[in-house]
mmCIF file of C-alpha atoms in Angstrom:
data_model
loop_
_atom_site.group_PDB
_atom_site.id
_atom_site.type_symbol
_atom_site.label_atom_id
_atom_site.label_comp_id
_atom_site.label_asym_id
_atom_site.label_seq_id
_atom_site.Cartn_x
_atom_site.Cartn_y
_atom_site.Cartn_z
ATOM 1 C CA MET W 1 2.420 -2.232 -5.287
ATOM 2 C CA LYS W 2 3.279 -1.325 -8.864
ATOM 3 C CA LEU W 3 6.313 -3.587 -8.716
ATOM 4 C CA LEU W 4 4.101 -6.487 -7.650
ATOM 5 C CA ALA W 5 1.749 -5.768 -10.555
ATOM 6 C CA MET W 6 4.685 -5.642 -12.976
ATOM 7 C CA VAL W 7 5.997 -8.998 -11.680
ATOM 8 C CA ALA W 8 2.533 -10.551 -12.059
ATOM 9 C CA LEU W 9 2.338 -9.155 -15.588
ATOM 10 C CA LEU W 10 5.782 -10.547 -16.405
ATOM 11 C CA VAL W 11 4.819 -14.014 -15.149
ATOM 12 C CA THR W 12 1.620 -13.915 -17.200
ATOM 13 C CA ILE W 13 3.471 -12.808 -20.327
ATOM 14 C CA CYS W 14 6.107 -15.495 -19.821
ATOM 15 C CA SER W 15 3.475 -18.206 -19.522
ATOM 16 C CA LEU W 16 1.706 -16.920 -22.625
ATOM 17 C CA GLU W 17 5.007 -16.778 -24.485
ATOM 18 C CA GLY W 18 5.686 -20.367 -23.405
ATOM 19 C CA ALA W 19 2.281 -21.458 -24.703
ATOM 20 C CA LEU W 20 2.973 -19.687 -27.994
ATOM 21 C CA VAL W 21 6.330 -21.440 -28.335
ATOM 22 C CA ARG W 22 4.693 -24.819 -27.661
ATOM 23 C CA ARG W 23 1.956 -24.124 -30.211
ATOM 24 C CA GLN W 24 4.511 -23.094 -32.820
ATOM 25 C CA ALA W 25 6.570 -26.200 -32.097
ATOM 26 C CA GLU W 26 3.572 -28.400 -32.875
ATOM 27 C CA GLU W 27 3.006 -26.828 -36.295
ATOM 28 C CA PRO W 28 4.946 -28.482 -39.134
ATOM 29 C CA GLY W 29 7.423 -26.467 -41.147
ATOM 30 C CA GLN W 30 8.476 -24.249 -38.261
ATOM 31 C CA PRO W 31 12.099 -23.333 -37.498
ATOM 32 C CA ASP W 32 14.176 -25.738 -35.492
ATOM 33 C CA MET W 33 14.218 -25.852 -31.692
ATOM 34 C CA THR W 34 17.420 -23.834 -31.245
ATOM 35 C CA THR W 35 15.961 -20.916 -33.197
ATOM 36 C CA MET W 36 12.811 -20.939 -31.080
ATOM 37 C CA VAL W 37 14.804 -21.132 -27.871
ATOM 38 C CA SER W 38 17.029 -18.238 -28.900
ATOM 39 C CA GLN W 39 13.947 -16.182 -29.861
ATOM 40 C CA TYR W 40 12.371 -17.019 -26.511
ATOM 41 C CA PHE W 41 15.453 -15.942 -24.578
ATOM 42 C CA GLN W 42 15.691 -12.767 -26.640
ATOM 43 C CA ALA W 43 12.059 -11.949 -25.810
ATOM 44 C CA MET W 44 12.729 -12.642 -22.119
ATOM 45 C CA ALA W 45 15.782 -10.375 -22.193
ATOM 46 C CA ASP W 46 13.689 -7.606 -23.761
ATOM 47 C CA TYR W 47 10.999 -8.015 -21.102
ATOM 48 C CA GLY W 48 13.656 -7.905 -18.386
ATOM 49 C CA LYS W 49 15.153 -4.714 -19.804
ATOM 50 C CA ASP W 50 11.723 -3.094 -19.922
ATOM 51 C CA LEU W 51 11.050 -4.039 -16.314
ATOM 52 C CA MET W 52 14.408 -2.705 -15.172
ATOM 53 C CA GLU W 53 13.746 0.599 -16.905
ATOM 54 C CA LYS W 54 10.383 0.860 -15.189
ATOM 55 C CA ALA W 55 11.853 -0.126 -11.813
ATOM 56 C CA LYS W 56 14.555 2.533 -12.127
ATOM 57 C CA ALA W 57 11.970 5.208 -12.730
ATOM 58 C CA SER W 58 12.187 8.087 -10.319
ATOM 59 C CA GLU W 59 8.478 7.770 -9.546
ATOM 60 C CA ILE W 60 9.007 4.558 -7.594
ATOM 61 C CA GLN W 61 11.990 6.010 -5.764
ATOM 62 C CA THR W 62 10.041 9.157 -4.932
ATOM 63 C CA GLN W 63 7.105 7.148 -3.602
ATOM 64 C CA ALA W 64 9.397 5.031 -1.430
ATOM 65 C CA ARG W 65 11.199 8.100 -0.088
ATOM 66 C CA THR W 66 7.890 9.802 0.738
ATOM 67 C CA TYR W 67 6.631 6.667 2.484
ATOM 68 C CA PHE W 68 9.747 6.394 4.647
ATOM 69 C CA GLU W 69 9.681 10.095 5.512
ATOM 70 C CA ASN W 70 6.033 9.901 6.572
ATOM 71 C CA THR W 71 6.701 6.791 8.615
ATOM 72 C CA HIS W 72 9.670 8.463 10.276
ATOM 73 C CA LYS W 73 7.551 11.510 11.164
ATOM 74 C CA GLN W 74 4.879 9.317 12.712
ATOM 75 C CA LEU W 75 7.190 7.001 14.632
ATOM 76 C CA THR W 76 9.647 9.551 16.039
ATOM 77 C CA PRO W 77 7.272 10.960 18.702
ATOM 78 C CA LEU W 78 6.188 7.456 19.693
ATOM 79 C CA VAL W 79 9.770 6.291 20.132
ATOM 80 C CA LYS W 80 10.672 9.387 22.167
ATOM 81 C CA THR W 81 7.638 8.921 24.429
ATOM 82 C CA ALA W 82 8.388 5.227 24.906
ATOM 83 C CA GLY W 83 12.022 6.041 25.731
ATOM 84 C CA ALA W 84 11.022 8.652 28.300
ATOM 85 C CA GLU W 85 8.537 6.287 29.928
ATOM 86 C CA LEU W 86 11.103 3.494 29.980
ATOM 87 C CA MET W 87 13.679 5.748 31.636
ATOM 88 C CA SER W 88 11.058 6.851 34.169
ATOM 89 C CA PHE W 89 10.220 3.221 34.904
ATOM 90 C CA PHE W 90 13.878 2.289 35.388
ATOM 91 C CA SER W 91 14.544 5.309 37.596
ATOM 92 C CA LYS W 92 11.565 4.396 39.808
ATOM 93 C CA TRP W 93 12.670 0.803 39.902
ATOM 94 C CA MET W 94 16.265 1.680 40.799
ATOM 95 C CA ASN W 95 15.246 4.280 43.442
ATOM 96 C CA PRO W 96 12.102 2.937 45.126
ATOM 97 C CA GLU W 97 12.322 5.444 48.040
ATOM 98 C CA LYS W 98 11.847 8.359 45.631
ATOM 99 C CA ALA W 99 8.936 6.641 43.920
ATOM 100 C CA ALA W 100 7.027 6.010 47.183
ATOM 101 C CA PRO W 101 6.024 9.711 47.732
ATOM 102 C CA ASP W 102 4.853 9.894 44.136
ATOM 103 C CA ALA W 103 2.605 6.878 44.642
ATOM 104 C CA ALA W 104 1.121 8.392 47.821
ATOM 105 C CA LYS W 105 -0.148 11.453 45.937
#
């Protein structure tokens, strides 16, 4: 969720930076286009480095690990129960004579 927010923030900042570059290009007496482009790419590289540092943070990794552990704890009993019921179904299907007395009860 935080990663999605960071990506949305990056897109917003990039669009604002693009608008700023266009506005500066319209003003007379500004540096040439190559200087602006190099400044723009430098700003984008800085933003990318900041995002990578935030993405590498142990907080995100810890949250993901906790989520997967909780999911594993919740799904393990369900999978075991489903497997046991499936094996029971197949054993009844393969040996119908043994299943008949069970159905009579």
